[in-house]
Each structure stands twice: as C-alpha cells, then as structure tokens.
Coordinates of C-alpha atoms and ligand atoms in Angstrom, one line a residue:
M173 CA -9.7 -4.2 12.3
C174 CA -10.7 -7.4 13.2
G175 CA -9.0 -10.2 14.1
I176 CA -8.9 -13.9 12.8
V177 CA -7.0 -17.0 13.6
G178 CA -7.4 -20.4 12.0
Y179 CA -6.1 -24.0 12.6
I180 CA -6.3 -27.5 11.3
G181 CA -3.5 -30.5 12.4
E182 CA -3.4 -32.3 15.3
Q183 CA -3.1 -30.4 17.9
Q184 CA -6.6 -29.1 20.4
A185 CA -7.3 -26.3 18.1
F186 CA -8.9 -24.0 21.2
P187 CA -5.7 -23.2 23.3
I188 CA -4.0 -22.2 19.8
L189 CA -6.8 -20.4 18.3
I190 CA -7.2 -18.1 22.0
K191 CA -3.4 -17.7 22.0
G192 CA -4.3 -16.6 19.0
L193 CA -6.8 -13.5 19.8
H194 CA -4.6 -12.9 22.7
R195 CA -1.7 -11.3 20.2
L196 CA -4.8 -10.3 17.7
E197 CA -6.7 -8.2 20.5
Y198 CA -4.9 -5.4 19.5
R199 CA -7.6 -5.1 16.0
G200 CA -10.1 -5.4 17.9
Y201 CA -11.9 -6.1 21.5
D202 CA -15.7 -5.4 21.7
S203 CA -17.0 -9.1 21.5
A204 CA -14.7 -12.3 20.7
G205 CA -15.5 -15.7 19.4
V206 CA -14.5 -19.8 18.4
S207 CA -15.9 -22.2 16.7
L208 CA -14.8 -26.3 16.3
I209 CA -15.2 -29.4 15.4
N210 CA -15.2 -31.8 18.0
S211 CA -14.1 -35.3 17.2
K212 CA -17.7 -36.7 17.2
G213 CA -18.4 -34.2 14.3
E214 CA -20.2 -31.5 16.5
L215 CA -19.5 -27.8 15.1
S216 CA -19.6 -25.8 17.9
V217 CA -20.4 -21.9 18.7
Y218 CA -19.2 -20.1 20.9
K219 CA -19.2 -15.9 21.4
A220 CA -18.9 -13.6 24.2
K221 CA -19.0 -9.3 23.9
G222 CA -16.0 -7.6 25.2
K223 CA -12.7 -8.9 25.4
V224 CA -10.9 -12.4 24.8
V225 CA -10.8 -13.3 28.5
N226 CA -14.9 -13.3 29.3
L227 CA -14.7 -15.5 26.0
E228 CA -12.3 -18.5 28.2
E229 CA -14.7 -17.8 31.2
G230 CA -17.5 -18.2 29.3
T231 CA -16.5 -21.3 27.9
K232 CA -14.6 -22.7 30.8
D233 CA -17.7 -26.0 31.0
K234 CA -18.4 -25.9 27.1
D235 CA -16.5 -28.6 25.3
T236 CA -13.7 -26.9 23.6
T237 CA -12.1 -30.7 21.8
G238 CA -11.5 -30.8 18.2
T239 CA -8.6 -30.3 16.3
I240 CA -9.6 -27.7 13.6
G241 CA -11.5 -24.6 15.0
I242 CA -11.6 -20.7 13.7
A243 CA -11.6 -17.4 15.9
H244 CA -12.3 -13.6 16.1
T245 CA -12.1 -10.8 17.5
R246 CA -14.2 -8.1 16.7
W247 CA -13.7 -4.0 15.7
A248 CA -17.9 -3.7 15.0
T249 CA -18.6 -1.9 12.2
H250 CA -22.7 -3.3 11.8
G251 CA -23.7 -3.8 14.3
E252 CA -23.3 -3.0 17.9
P253 CA -20.8 -4.7 19.8
N254 CA -22.4 -7.6 22.2
A255 CA -22.6 -11.2 21.6
T256 CA -25.0 -12.0 18.1
N257 CA -22.8 -9.9 15.9
A258 CA -19.9 -11.2 17.6
H259 CA -18.0 -14.1 14.7
P260 CA -18.2 -16.6 13.4
H261 CA -21.8 -16.3 12.0
F262 CA -23.5 -19.8 11.5
S263 CA -25.0 -20.5 8.0
Q264 CA -29.0 -21.0 8.5
S265 CA -28.8 -25.0 8.5
K266 CA -25.7 -24.8 10.9
N267 CA -23.8 -26.9 8.4
L268 CA -21.2 -23.8 8.1
S269 CA -19.3 -21.0 10.2
L270 CA -17.7 -18.4 9.2
V271 CA -15.3 -15.4 10.4
H272 CA -14.7 -12.0 8.9
N273 CA -12.5 -9.2 8.6
G274 CA -13.7 -6.5 6.5
I275 CA -16.6 -5.0 5.3
I276 CA -19.3 -6.5 2.6
E277 CA -20.9 -3.1 0.9
N278 CA -24.2 -5.1 -0.4
Y279 CA -25.1 -7.0 2.2
K280 CA -28.0 -5.4 2.5
S281 CA -29.1 -6.9 -1.2
L282 CA -27.8 -9.7 -0.9
R283 CA -29.6 -9.8 2.3
A284 CA -32.9 -8.8 1.0
E285 CA -31.9 -11.5 -2.4
M286 CA -31.6 -14.5 0.0
E287 CA -34.6 -13.3 2.7
K288 CA -36.7 -13.2 -0.5
N289 CA -35.8 -16.7 -0.8
G290 CA -36.6 -17.4 2.6
M291 CA -33.9 -17.4 4.5
T292 CA -34.1 -16.1 7.8
F293 CA -31.1 -14.3 9.8
C294 CA -29.9 -13.3 13.2
S295 CA -27.7 -11.1 13.3
E296 CA -27.6 -7.3 12.1
T297 CA -23.9 -8.2 10.3
D298 CA -23.0 -8.6 7.3
T299 CA -20.8 -11.1 7.5
E300 CA -23.7 -13.4 8.9
V301 CA -24.9 -12.1 5.3
L302 CA -21.9 -14.3 3.4
V303 CA -22.3 -17.3 5.2
Q304 CA -25.2 -17.7 4.3
L305 CA -24.5 -16.5 0.7
V306 CA -22.3 -19.4 0.6
E307 CA -24.6 -21.5 2.0
Y308 CA -26.7 -20.5 -0.8
M309 CA -24.4 -21.2 -3.4
M310 CA -24.4 -24.7 -2.2
N311 CA -27.5 -25.2 -2.0
T312 CA -28.7 -23.8 -5.6
H313 CA -25.3 -25.2 -7.2
K314 CA -25.1 -28.6 -5.5
C315 CA -21.8 -27.8 -5.0
D316 CA -18.7 -28.1 -2.8
L317 CA -17.6 -25.1 -0.5
Y318 CA -14.7 -24.5 -2.1
T319 CA -16.6 -23.7 -5.0
A320 CA -19.7 -22.2 -3.5
V321 CA -17.0 -19.7 -1.2
Q322 CA -15.6 -18.5 -5.3
L323 CA -19.1 -18.3 -6.5
A324 CA -20.3 -16.4 -3.6
L325 CA -17.2 -14.0 -3.1
K326 CA -18.4 -13.2 -7.3
N327 CA -21.4 -11.8 -6.1
V328 CA -19.9 -9.5 -2.9
V329 CA -18.4 -6.1 -2.9
G330 CA -16.1 -4.6 0.1
A331 CA -13.4 -6.2 1.5
Y332 CA -12.9 -9.8 3.6
A333 CA -11.1 -12.1 4.8
I334 CA -12.6 -15.1 5.9
A335 CA -12.4 -18.2 7.2
I336 CA -15.6 -21.2 7.1
L337 CA -15.7 -24.5 8.8
E338 CA -18.0 -27.4 7.5
K339 CA -19.3 -29.5 9.7
S340 CA -19.9 -32.4 6.7
H341 CA -16.2 -31.9 5.8
P342 CA -14.2 -31.5 9.7
D343 CA -11.0 -31.8 7.6
Q344 CA -10.4 -29.3 5.6
L345 CA -10.5 -25.4 6.3
V346 CA -11.1 -22.7 4.0
C347 CA -9.8 -19.1 3.8
A348 CA -10.2 -16.7 1.2
R349 CA -9.0 -12.5 0.9
K350 CA -9.5 -9.3 -1.0
G351 CA -8.0 -6.2 0.4
S352 CA -7.6 -7.7 4.7
P353 CA -4.6 -9.4 5.2
L354 CA -4.4 -13.2 5.3
I355 CA -2.1 -15.5 6.1
I356 CA -1.7 -19.2 6.1
G357 CA 1.2 -20.4 8.7
V358 CA 2.7 -23.9 7.2
G359 CA 3.9 -26.1 9.9
K360 CA 3.9 -30.0 10.5
S361 CA 2.8 -30.8 14.0
D362 CA 5.3 -33.5 16.5
N363 CA 4.2 -36.6 14.8
G364 CA 5.4 -34.9 11.3
R365 CA 1.9 -34.3 9.5
A366 CA 1.1 -31.3 8.0
E367 CA -0.5 -28.8 9.9
F368 CA -1.7 -25.5 8.8
Y369 CA -2.4 -21.9 10.7
V370 CA -4.5 -19.0 9.5
G371 CA -3.7 -15.5 11.2
S372 CA -4.8 -12.1 10.0
D373 CA -0.9 -10.7 10.6
A374 CA 1.7 -13.5 11.6
T375 CA 1.7 -12.8 15.7
P376 CA -0.7 -15.7 16.4
I377 CA 1.1 -18.2 13.4
I378 CA 5.1 -17.0 14.3
E379 CA 4.3 -19.1 17.9
Y380 CA 4.3 -22.2 15.7
T381 CA 6.2 -21.8 11.9
N382 CA 8.0 -19.2 10.3
Q383 CA 6.8 -20.4 6.9
V384 CA 4.1 -18.2 5.6
I385 CA 2.4 -18.1 2.4
Y386 CA 0.8 -13.9 2.3
L387 CA -2.6 -15.1 0.4
Q388 CA -3.3 -12.7 -2.3
D389 CA -6.4 -10.8 -2.7
E390 CA -9.3 -12.6 -4.6
E391 CA -7.4 -15.6 -3.6
I392 CA -9.4 -18.7 -2.2
A393 CA -7.4 -21.0 -0.1
I394 CA -8.5 -25.4 0.9
M395 CA -6.3 -27.1 3.5
D396 CA -6.8 -30.5 5.1
R397 CA -4.6 -32.6 7.8
T398 CA -2.7 -34.4 4.7
G399 CA -0.9 -31.6 3.4
R400 CA -3.0 -30.2 0.6
L401 CA -3.0 -26.9 -0.4
D402 CA -4.5 -25.6 -2.8
I403 CA -5.1 -22.4 -4.0
T404 CA -7.2 -20.6 -6.6
N405 CA -8.7 -17.2 -7.7
L406 CA -12.1 -16.4 -8.2
A407 CA -11.6 -17.4 -11.6
N408 CA -10.6 -21.1 -10.4
V409 CA -6.8 -20.5 -12.0
K410 CA -4.5 -22.2 -9.4
Q411 CA -1.9 -19.6 -8.3
T412 CA 1.4 -21.6 -7.2
P413 CA 1.8 -20.4 -3.1
Q414 CA 4.9 -18.2 -2.5
L415 CA 6.4 -19.9 1.1
V416 CA 8.4 -16.8 2.8
T417 CA 10.5 -17.3 6.1
L418 CA 9.3 -15.0 8.7
Q419 CA 11.6 -12.6 10.2
M420 CA 10.3 -12.2 14.3
N421 CA 10.7 -13.7 17.0
L422 CA 8.1 -14.3 20.4
D423 CA 10.0 -12.1 22.6
Q424 CA 9.1 -9.4 19.8
L425 CA 4.9 -10.3 20.6
E426 CA 5.6 -9.9 24.8
K427 CA 5.5 -7.1 27.5
G428 CA 9.3 -8.2 28.2
G429 CA 9.0 -7.1 31.9
F430 CA 6.6 -2.9 30.9
P431 CA 3.2 -3.0 32.5
H432 CA 2.0 -1.7 29.2
F433 CA 3.2 -2.9 25.3
M434 CA 3.0 1.0 24.5
L435 CA 5.0 2.0 27.7
K436 CA 7.8 -0.7 25.9
E437 CA 7.6 0.9 22.9
I438 CA 7.9 4.3 23.9
W439 CA 11.6 2.5 25.5
E440 CA 12.3 0.0 22.2
Q441 CA 12.8 3.7 20.2
P442 CA 16.3 3.7 20.6
N443 CA 17.2 0.4 19.8
A444 CA 14.5 0.0 17.3
L445 CA 15.6 3.3 15.4
R446 CA 19.7 1.9 15.4
T447 CA 17.7 -0.5 13.8
C448 CA 16.3 0.9 11.6
I449 CA 19.2 2.9 9.9
R450 CA 21.6 0.1 10.6
G451 CA 23.3 -0.7 7.0
R452 CA 21.5 2.9 5.4
V453 CA 23.3 5.2 7.3
N454 CA 27.6 4.7 6.5
M455 CA 29.6 6.4 9.2
V456 CA 32.8 6.5 7.5
D457 CA 31.4 7.5 4.1
K458 CA 29.0 9.7 6.1
D459 CA 26.2 9.3 3.5
V460 CA 23.4 7.9 3.6
L461 CA 22.0 4.1 1.2
L462 CA 18.7 3.3 0.6
S463 CA 18.3 1.1 -2.1
G464 CA 14.6 2.1 -2.9
I465 CA 15.7 5.4 -3.6
I466 CA 19.2 3.7 -5.4
D467 CA 16.9 1.0 -8.1
H468 CA 14.6 4.3 -8.8
K469 CA 17.0 7.0 -9.5
D470 CA 15.8 8.5 -12.3
K471 CA 12.9 8.7 -10.9
F472 CA 13.8 10.7 -8.3
I473 CA 15.7 13.3 -10.4
N474 CA 13.2 13.6 -13.0
C475 CA 10.0 14.0 -9.9
R476 CA 8.1 17.1 -10.0
R477 CA 6.3 16.8 -6.8
I478 CA 5.9 14.0 -3.9
I479 CA 2.5 13.2 -2.8
I480 CA 2.7 11.5 1.2
C481 CA -0.8 10.2 1.9
A482 CA -1.3 8.9 5.1
C483 CA -3.5 8.6 8.3
G484 CA -3.6 9.4 11.7
T485 CA -0.6 9.6 13.7
S486 CA 1.3 8.3 10.7
W487 CA 0.2 11.8 8.5
H488 CA 2.0 13.7 11.5
S489 CA 5.1 11.5 10.6
A490 CA 4.3 12.5 6.8
L491 CA 4.4 16.7 8.0
I492 CA 7.3 16.9 9.1
G493 CA 9.0 14.4 6.1
K494 CA 7.0 16.8 3.9
Y495 CA 9.4 19.8 5.7
F496 CA 12.5 17.7 5.7
I497 CA 12.1 16.8 1.6
E498 CA 10.9 20.2 0.7
E499 CA 14.8 22.0 2.7
A500 CA 17.2 19.2 2.0
A501 CA 15.9 17.7 -2.0
K502 CA 14.0 20.7 -3.1
I503 CA 11.2 18.4 -4.0
P504 CA 7.2 20.7 -3.4
V505 CA 5.8 17.9 -1.5
E506 CA 1.9 17.8 -0.4
V507 CA 0.9 15.7 2.5
E508 CA -2.2 14.5 2.0
Y509 CA -5.0 12.5 4.4
A510 CA -5.6 9.4 2.6
S511 CA -9.1 9.6 3.2
E512 CA -10.1 12.8 1.1
F513 CA -7.1 12.5 -1.1
R514 CA -9.2 8.2 -2.8
Y515 CA -12.2 10.6 -2.9
R516 CA -12.0 13.7 -4.1
N517 CA -10.4 13.1 -7.6
P518 CA -6.8 14.6 -7.1
V519 CA -4.5 15.6 -10.6
I520 CA -1.9 13.7 -10.2
N521 CA 0.7 13.9 -13.3
P522 CA 2.8 10.7 -14.2
D523 CA 6.0 12.8 -12.9
D524 CA 4.8 12.5 -8.9
I525 CA 5.7 10.2 -6.6
V526 CA 3.0 9.0 -4.2
I527 CA 3.8 8.2 -1.0
A528 CA 2.0 6.1 1.5
V529 CA 3.5 6.2 5.0
S530 CA 1.7 3.7 7.0
Q531 CA 2.4 1.9 10.5
S532 CA 0.6 -1.4 9.5
G533 CA 0.5 -1.2 6.1
E534 CA -3.1 -2.6 5.3
T535 CA -5.1 0.8 5.8
A536 CA -7.7 0.5 3.3
D537 CA -8.1 4.6 2.7
T538 CA -3.8 4.7 2.2
L539 CA -4.3 1.3 0.3
A540 CA -7.0 3.0 -1.6
A541 CA -5.0 6.7 -2.1
I542 CA -2.1 4.6 -3.4
Q543 CA -4.7 2.8 -5.9
L544 CA -5.9 5.6 -7.0
A545 CA -2.6 7.3 -7.8
K546 CA -1.8 4.6 -9.3
E547 CA -4.4 4.4 -11.9
K548 CA -3.1 7.5 -13.3
G549 CA 0.6 6.6 -13.9
A550 CA 2.1 7.9 -10.4
F551 CA 5.2 6.2 -9.0
L552 CA 4.4 4.4 -5.8
Y553 CA 7.2 4.6 -2.4
G554 CA 5.7 2.7 0.6
I555 CA 7.1 3.4 3.6
C556 CA 5.7 0.8 6.0
N557 CA 6.8 -1.1 8.9
V558 CA 4.9 -4.6 8.9
I559 CA 6.5 -7.1 6.4
G560 CA 4.9 -8.1 3.5
S561 CA 1.3 -6.0 4.1
S562 CA -0.6 -4.8 1.3
I563 CA 0.8 -1.4 0.9
P564 CA 4.6 -2.7 0.3
R565 CA 2.7 -5.3 -1.9
A566 CA 1.1 -3.0 -4.3
T567 CA 3.4 0.4 -4.5
D568 CA 6.8 0.4 -6.9
S569 CA 9.3 0.3 -4.2
G570 CA 9.6 1.6 -0.5
T571 CA 11.8 1.3 2.6
Y572 CA 10.1 -1.0 5.6
L573 CA 10.5 0.8 9.1
H574 CA 12.4 -2.4 10.6
V575 CA 10.9 -0.9 14.2
G576 CA 9.8 -4.3 15.4
P577 CA 5.9 -4.9 15.7
E578 CA 3.7 -2.5 17.2
I579 CA 1.5 -3.6 19.1
G580 CA 0.3 -0.5 21.2
V581 CA -2.6 1.0 19.7
A582 CA -1.1 4.0 20.4
S583 CA 1.9 4.5 18.0
T584 CA 5.0 5.2 19.3
K585 CA 7.9 3.9 18.3
A586 CA 6.3 3.6 14.4
F587 CA 6.4 7.3 14.7
T588 CA 9.9 8.2 15.1
G589 CA 10.9 5.4 12.8
Q590 CA 8.8 7.1 10.2
V591 CA 10.1 10.6 10.9
I592 CA 14.4 9.1 10.8
T593 CA 13.3 6.9 7.0
L594 CA 11.5 9.9 6.0
G595 CA 14.7 12.0 7.1
L596 CA 16.9 9.3 5.4
L597 CA 14.9 9.0 2.4
G598 CA 15.6 13.1 2.1
L599 CA 18.8 13.3 2.4
A600 CA 18.6 9.9 -0.2
I601 CA 17.1 12.1 -2.5
A602 CA 19.2 15.1 -1.7
K603 CA 22.3 13.4 -2.6
V604 CA 21.4 11.6 -6.2
K605 CA 19.3 15.4 -6.5
K606 CA 22.7 17.0 -5.7
T607 CA 20.6 19.4 -3.1
L608 CA 23.1 19.6 -0.4
S609 CA 26.8 20.8 -0.2
D610 CA 28.7 17.5 1.3
D611 CA 29.6 19.6 4.4
I612 CA 25.8 20.2 5.5
F613 CA 25.5 16.7 4.1
H614 CA 27.8 15.1 6.5
M615 CA 26.8 17.3 9.0
L616 CA 22.7 15.9 9.0
V617 CA 24.3 12.3 8.1
E618 CA 26.2 12.2 11.6
E619 CA 23.1 13.6 13.6
L620 CA 21.1 11.3 12.0
E621 CA 23.5 8.9 13.3
Q622 CA 23.3 10.5 16.9
I623 CA 20.0 10.2 17.6
P624 CA 19.4 7.0 18.9
D625 CA 21.9 7.6 21.9
K626 CA 20.1 11.2 22.2
M627 CA 16.3 9.0 22.7
Q628 CA 17.7 7.0 25.0
W629 CA 19.2 10.0 27.5
T630 CA 15.5 11.9 26.9
L631 CA 14.0 8.6 28.5
E632 CA 15.9 8.9 30.9
H633 CA 16.0 12.1 31.9
N634 CA 12.1 12.4 32.1
K635 CA 11.8 9.6 34.6
D636 CA 9.7 11.8 36.7
I637 CA 6.7 12.3 33.9
A638 CA 5.2 9.4 36.1
Q639 CA 4.6 11.6 39.0
F640 CA 4.0 15.3 37.4
A641 CA 1.5 13.1 34.9
Q642 CA -0.6 13.2 38.0
M643 CA -1.9 16.5 38.2
F644 CA -3.1 16.3 35.3
T645 CA -5.6 13.7 35.2
Y646 CA -8.7 16.4 36.5
C647 CA -8.1 18.6 33.4
K648 CA -9.9 18.5 30.4
N649 CA -8.9 20.3 27.7
F650 CA -4.9 20.4 26.3
I651 CA -3.8 22.7 24.6
Y652 CA -0.4 21.4 22.2
L653 CA 2.0 24.4 20.3
G654 CA 4.7 23.8 18.4
R655 CA 6.2 25.9 15.2
G656 CA 7.5 24.8 12.3
Y657 CA 9.2 21.0 12.5
N658 CA 7.3 20.8 16.0
Y659 CA 4.0 21.7 14.5
P660 CA 3.7 17.7 13.4
V661 CA 4.8 17.5 17.0
A662 CA 2.5 19.4 18.5
L663 CA -0.6 17.8 16.5
E664 CA 1.2 14.3 17.5
G665 CA 0.9 14.7 21.3
A666 CA -2.3 15.8 21.2
L667 CA -3.5 13.1 19.5
K668 CA -1.9 10.7 21.9
L669 CA -3.4 12.3 24.7
K670 CA -6.7 11.9 23.3
E671 CA -6.4 8.6 22.4
I672 CA -5.8 6.8 25.5
S673 CA -6.7 9.6 28.2
Y674 CA -10.1 10.4 26.7
I675 CA -9.2 14.3 27.7
H676 CA -9.7 16.4 24.5
A677 CA -6.7 18.0 23.4
E678 CA -5.4 20.2 20.2
G679 CA -2.3 20.8 18.6
Y680 CA -2.0 24.4 16.9
P681 CA 0.8 26.1 14.9
A682 CA 2.1 28.3 18.3
A683 CA 1.4 31.5 15.7
E684 CA -1.9 30.4 15.2
M685 CA -3.3 31.1 18.8
K686 CA -3.7 34.7 18.5
H687 CA -5.9 33.8 15.6
G688 CA -9.0 32.2 17.8
P689 CA -8.0 29.3 20.3
I690 CA -6.2 32.1 22.8
A691 CA -9.4 33.0 23.4
L692 CA -9.6 29.2 25.3
I693 CA -6.8 29.6 27.6
D694 CA -7.5 30.8 31.1
E695 CA -5.8 29.5 34.1
E696 CA -7.4 25.8 33.9
M697 CA -5.7 24.9 30.3
P698 CA -2.8 23.5 30.1
V699 CA -0.8 24.6 27.2
V700 CA 2.4 22.7 26.4
V701 CA 4.9 24.0 24.3
I702 CA 7.3 22.8 22.3
A703 CA 10.2 25.3 22.7
P704 CA 13.3 23.9 21.5
K705 CA 16.6 26.2 21.7
R706 CA 16.3 26.3 17.8
G707 CA 15.1 28.0 14.6
M708 CA 12.2 30.2 16.0
Y709 CA 13.0 30.6 19.8
E710 CA 12.0 33.7 20.5
K711 CA 9.2 33.6 18.5
V712 CA 7.9 30.6 20.4
V713 CA 8.9 32.6 23.6
S714 CA 6.7 35.6 22.5
N715 CA 4.3 32.9 22.1
I716 CA 4.6 31.8 25.9
Q717 CA 4.4 35.1 27.3
E718 CA 1.1 36.1 25.2
I719 CA -0.5 32.7 26.2
K720 CA 1.2 33.1 30.6
S721 CA 0.1 36.4 30.7
R722 CA -3.5 35.2 30.1
K723 CA -3.0 32.6 32.9
G724 CA -2.7 29.6 31.4
K725 CA -0.1 27.0 32.3
I726 CA 2.5 26.6 30.5
I727 CA 4.2 22.5 30.4
S728 CA 7.1 22.8 28.3
V729 CA 10.0 20.7 25.8
V730 CA 13.2 22.5 26.1
T731 CA 16.5 22.2 25.1
E732 CA 19.3 20.9 27.9
G733 CA 19.9 23.9 29.6
D734 CA 17.8 26.6 28.1
T735 CA 16.6 29.2 31.3
V736 CA 14.8 31.0 29.9
V737 CA 11.3 29.2 28.7
R738 CA 12.6 27.3 31.9
G739 CA 11.8 30.2 34.2
M740 CA 8.5 31.0 32.4
S741 CA 7.4 27.6 32.6
D742 CA 5.1 25.8 35.4
Y743 CA 6.8 22.8 34.4
S744 CA 9.1 21.5 31.3
F745 CA 10.9 18.6 29.7
V746 CA 14.5 18.1 28.5
I747 CA 15.8 17.1 25.5
P748 CA 19.3 17.4 24.3
D749 CA 20.2 19.9 21.5
T750 CA 19.6 18.7 18.1
R751 CA 19.2 20.1 14.8
D752 CA 15.6 21.6 14.1
C753 CA 15.0 19.0 11.1
F754 CA 15.6 16.1 14.1
V755 CA 14.2 17.9 17.1
P756 CA 10.9 15.9 16.4
L757 CA 12.4 13.0 17.2
L758 CA 13.3 13.5 20.7
A759 CA 10.8 16.1 21.8
V760 CA 7.9 13.4 21.3
I761 CA 8.8 11.4 23.6
P762 CA 8.0 13.4 26.7
L763 CA 4.9 13.8 25.2
Q764 CA 4.3 10.4 24.6
L765 CA 5.1 9.4 28.3
L766 CA 2.9 12.7 29.4
S767 CA -0.3 11.2 28.0
Y768 CA 0.8 7.3 28.6
Y769 CA 1.2 8.5 32.5
V770 CA -2.1 10.8 32.5
A771 CA -3.4 7.8 30.4
I772 CA -2.3 5.5 33.6
A773 CA -3.3 8.0 36.2
K774 CA -6.8 8.2 35.2
G775 CA -7.4 3.8 34.9
R776 CA -7.2 3.6 31.0
N777 CA -6.5 0.8 29.4
V778 CA -3.8 2.3 27.5
D779 CA -2.9 -0.6 25.0
Q780 CA -6.6 -0.7 24.0
P781 CA -8.4 2.5 24.4
R782 CA -11.9 2.6 23.8
N783 CA -13.8 2.2 20.1
L784 CA -10.0 1.9 18.6
A785 CA -8.0 -0.6 16.9
K786 CA -5.0 -1.0 15.5
S787 CA -5.4 -1.3 12.1
V788 CA -8.3 0.4 9.7
T789 CA -8.5 -2.0 7.5
V790 CA -12.1 -0.8 6.4
E791 CA -13.8 2.2 5.8
Ligands
M6R878 O1 -1.4 1.9 10.7 P1 -1.8 3.1 10.0 O2 -0.1 4.0 9.9 O3 -1.6 2.9 8.3 O4 -2.0 4.0 10.7 C1 -2.9 4.8 10.6 C2 -3.3 5.6 11.9 O5 -4.6 4.3 11.7 C3 -3.0 5.6 13.2 O6 -1.7 6.3 13.1 C4 -3.7 6.3 14.3 O7 -3.6 7.4 14.6 C5 -3.2 5.2 15.7 N1 -3.8 4.5 16.4 C6 -2.0 6.8 16.7 O8 -1.8 6.3 17.5

C-alpha cells in the first residue's frame, strides 16, 4: 500500500524516480508526488491527483533537476486522494520533505500536541504529522536530522517506511522502517562513485543494481555520495548491513507483448509452476523434497493441528491446502482470515503449526497473525512469493513460490503457485508421517508434475473466452458454484470478477444453494459451475438441474470429453482430466480469463482496479 522510491548519486534523480513510481504503481495509484533538491540547493515538491502520468504531465514545465530525490505513489488511508494529501509532505519551515508508507496510529494526539506549540498543518494526513514531528525534534533538541528521526520514531505508534530529504543537507538521504517494507539498493555511477536507491520493493532498483539491503524493523539508514551507509536502530545501536544479491531480472517486470500484466501472468502459469516445482519434485524416484519440511521433520510429525492464516486470494488457496493436507497428511487444518484471527484471542498450542500464505509476504493482517502465533509459542511456516519480504523473515521455516514477480493487482499465478506449493507441502508432510501408501504417493507426484502441461492445454483450448465474455458485460450479478476442492475455486472466480470488472459475484458450495441463494436465480443470473467429471460429479449435475429449472444461465467448467454437463450448459470451458485435488489448478484458468475479458469488455483498468492496491500493508 503506497510505494516509495528514492535516489542519491551522480545521475539526474527525476527520471529514475518516475520510472520507479511506474514500477510501484501497483501498490497504489490515488495520487503521486516527487521531491528533489536541485544544484542551487532548492527543495521542491510536486504532486498530482491520480496516476503517475498526471505527475509527469504536471511537471513538464517545472525544474526537475537534481541528483537527490524521493517520490511516492499513494493508496489513501488518511485524507481523501487529492494533491494536498499526496506525498511528499513538507515540514513547516519547508526544510524537510518526507514520503511514507504505513499508518501512524497516534497521529491525532501528536498533531494536537504540536498545534498547542504553534505548528500549523496543510493536509489531513498522518504523514504530515510525521515530518512535522521530525522538524519539531530538530528544533527542540537542537540535533541533526538523523537523531531527530530517531527521536520522532520513538514517539510514533504504527507502521512506517519513510524517506526524508533535508534542504540544508543536500548530500544525504535518510530512511527508516517499521512494519512496512524498505529496500536500499547499493550501486555505482559511471564514474565509479557511490549511489543509493531506495524502494518499497526491488522493482524500482533492479534496473540499476542487484545488490540490496533489506532494512529491518526500527532501523534508520543514512546514505551519502561518498558511499557512507550507516544503519542504527531506534536505540542508536549500530547495525551491520547484510548485502543480498537479488535474483530477479528486468523482463519479469515488463508486459512482454501482452496488453496487461494480468493476461501475461495468466499465460505465464505453466512456466511459473514448472519453476515452482523444479528441484522439489524428483521424477526418477517420484519423490517430493521440501527443505522447509525436511529441516523441521519432527515438528511436522508431532504437530497436532495446522492453522493457515491468509487474506483474499491467498485465503482461497489456503482452503484448498486444508482439504489436501487433511486428506494426505491426516492433520486437522483450520483456515483463518488473518484479520479475524489476530484480534480474537485464538487458542494456540505449542504443538500447533501456523502457516502464513501470502503472495507479497507483507500483508499487515497476516504478519500480525503470525506475530500473535509466535507469542503463543507456535511454530511458524511461511508460503510467500516475494523473496526477503517480512513474512519469510518472521517465520521459522517456509517455502517460496518462485513464480516470479506478480504485478497485476488481481492475483493469478500466485494463486496457482500457492495451491501447488500447498500440494507439495501436503505430500512432504505425508511422506514424513507415512500417511500415504507408496502407490498413491507416487501417483500424486506423477500427476502433480503434469499440471504445467495441462495448464498450457487449458490456456490453448479456451482462447474463445474473449468473444464469449462480451455477452456478460450487461450482467449485474454472477454466482459461482463448486463442491469439495472446487468450492474455493468458486470463491476465487467470484473474487476475480468482482475486483476487476466491478460486477457483483458470489461463490457458494453448490449444495448450499437450496438453503437460500437459489432465491436469486432467474433468467438474468449467470451461474458458473465447476463440474469436472470427478468425485461429486453426479451431485453437481443435480445442482445444475435445480438451477436450470429456475431458468438460470449455466456456464460450466467441464472435463474434456464430457457431454452431459456440456449439454445442460449455455456455455462450457474445457479442462483436461486430473485428480480431484489438482482440478483447482486447471479450473481456475478459464475463470481468470472470463473475469479478464469481461473487465476488458467493460473498459476497466484490469491491472489497477479502482480502490485496490497489490499489497495491503495497512489494516
Ligand atoms: O499478498 P497477499 O497474498 O497476502 O495478499 C492478500 C490479498 O490482499 C490478495 O490476495 C488480494 O485479495 C488480491 N487482490 C486478490 O486478487
């Protein structure tokens, strides 16, 4: 939520900052702003409501020179999204400018205190309170910026990643974090002099350097052009920076010929999942190797219960994971919305394992849920995509998805990456607990290994969804139905449609229809039914009949060769046959495509849907 970028070095900062903002725009796009110090020592702030292009447009006739700067793209929390509330914010004397990602929870009392001392504020934001507080500390303690930041942050309750410029010290950049991510890129300009980049994630940095430092909670860093990089914590204890080499390339951050990141990421799924399972599935021995499990084998053997905490799409994949882990490893699994779990004083025992599932690894509620579980003594396992993010760093063990950066706000390849990783996890636990016969274990491994090819088949055989989707642009509601492993797919299909087309959609377990929702069915209501020729096929056929007799329009996901459900449907998407537990990996693909093309037909911005942001790093 909100993206921060910063630069200090020999190059012109503005183009680097603007490019960085475009890369971070998936984190928020309500408004954008930039602050620079030019060669005359002037500190400027330019802001615009809306997307980064508006900022570019609005700064065409402005002085955007300078080799130090900070910039921000916002997802509004405090104060409506307009230019006044956009970041960067000035301090009262205009000696400081600051960008912030996070929430300062006690900003009202801090502001009231400063107002009593004669300070005035221009915006409604918690961020302006923070920059004013830093200046207030500088004035009252007669200290330098670095010390003032330390003092200010000690008084702050909440989460922050910040970067600050000081007009009277144009050769230094200061940043800090707690609860919101911040990465420092360490580079060299053409003449060999030091330069530093700051980003909410690695995407604005990777083009210039792959050497980064992940700032830790309550750390403050100061950088300058001599190559100085000092990091201390709030207690002023010097920290040793750990330089990490990023495993990412620029192509992963481009659309690669696709009109949108979402479509690119849908089509990337076969390869993304091949990468995800590479080295983890051994087809010679038909075995699964997950170091996160092997290293903590006893924990999993002795574990009495698994609790999976997640939000949104990750919660849906967690539900599929529950069904599979219970079936394969015979451990009871509970799936919790992290936002509920963290506040309801749950019973957690030391022999529980708490798994956090999160694409970004930064979701505030999921992070808070595992912090609570840690306090209660549970063993923590992370299933995340973004390497080096907060959740993997806070957990005892875990598995990365390795599906590559996901930029589209609507999660697609991360969902299938999570489902297959939870499948690997279930198999790996089943192996150490010996809960599956060798035959069944080997058969599941073989089937899992074929999933990427079957995904490719699914993509190739559903190309006409683009035409078909046009018919549904007039619809105000959709219902999605599935049973067993496909109930979470119904939830996921409905979420995808809602978030990018803004059409209301609900997912239900198919058999629940008759307990109420069937009252909604009429000739206007499209009902998407996931009906593979597996497990509960006959029961789903009955559910379809119930809907048809109320004149609902049936859109089905069927197994290749099926004629019965096909014949009952107004339209069908076809998937290859696979085991029940892996059907979600295939069935979700036509649903992703359906929501994409309906949204396109409605003229929506699928990569940046309204009111949403990719990582929800605030409550
Ligand atoms: O990064 P996370 O997986 O923790 O994010 C959780 C949700 O915010 C996320 O899945 C959200 O629901 C997506 N927009 C769904 O497409």
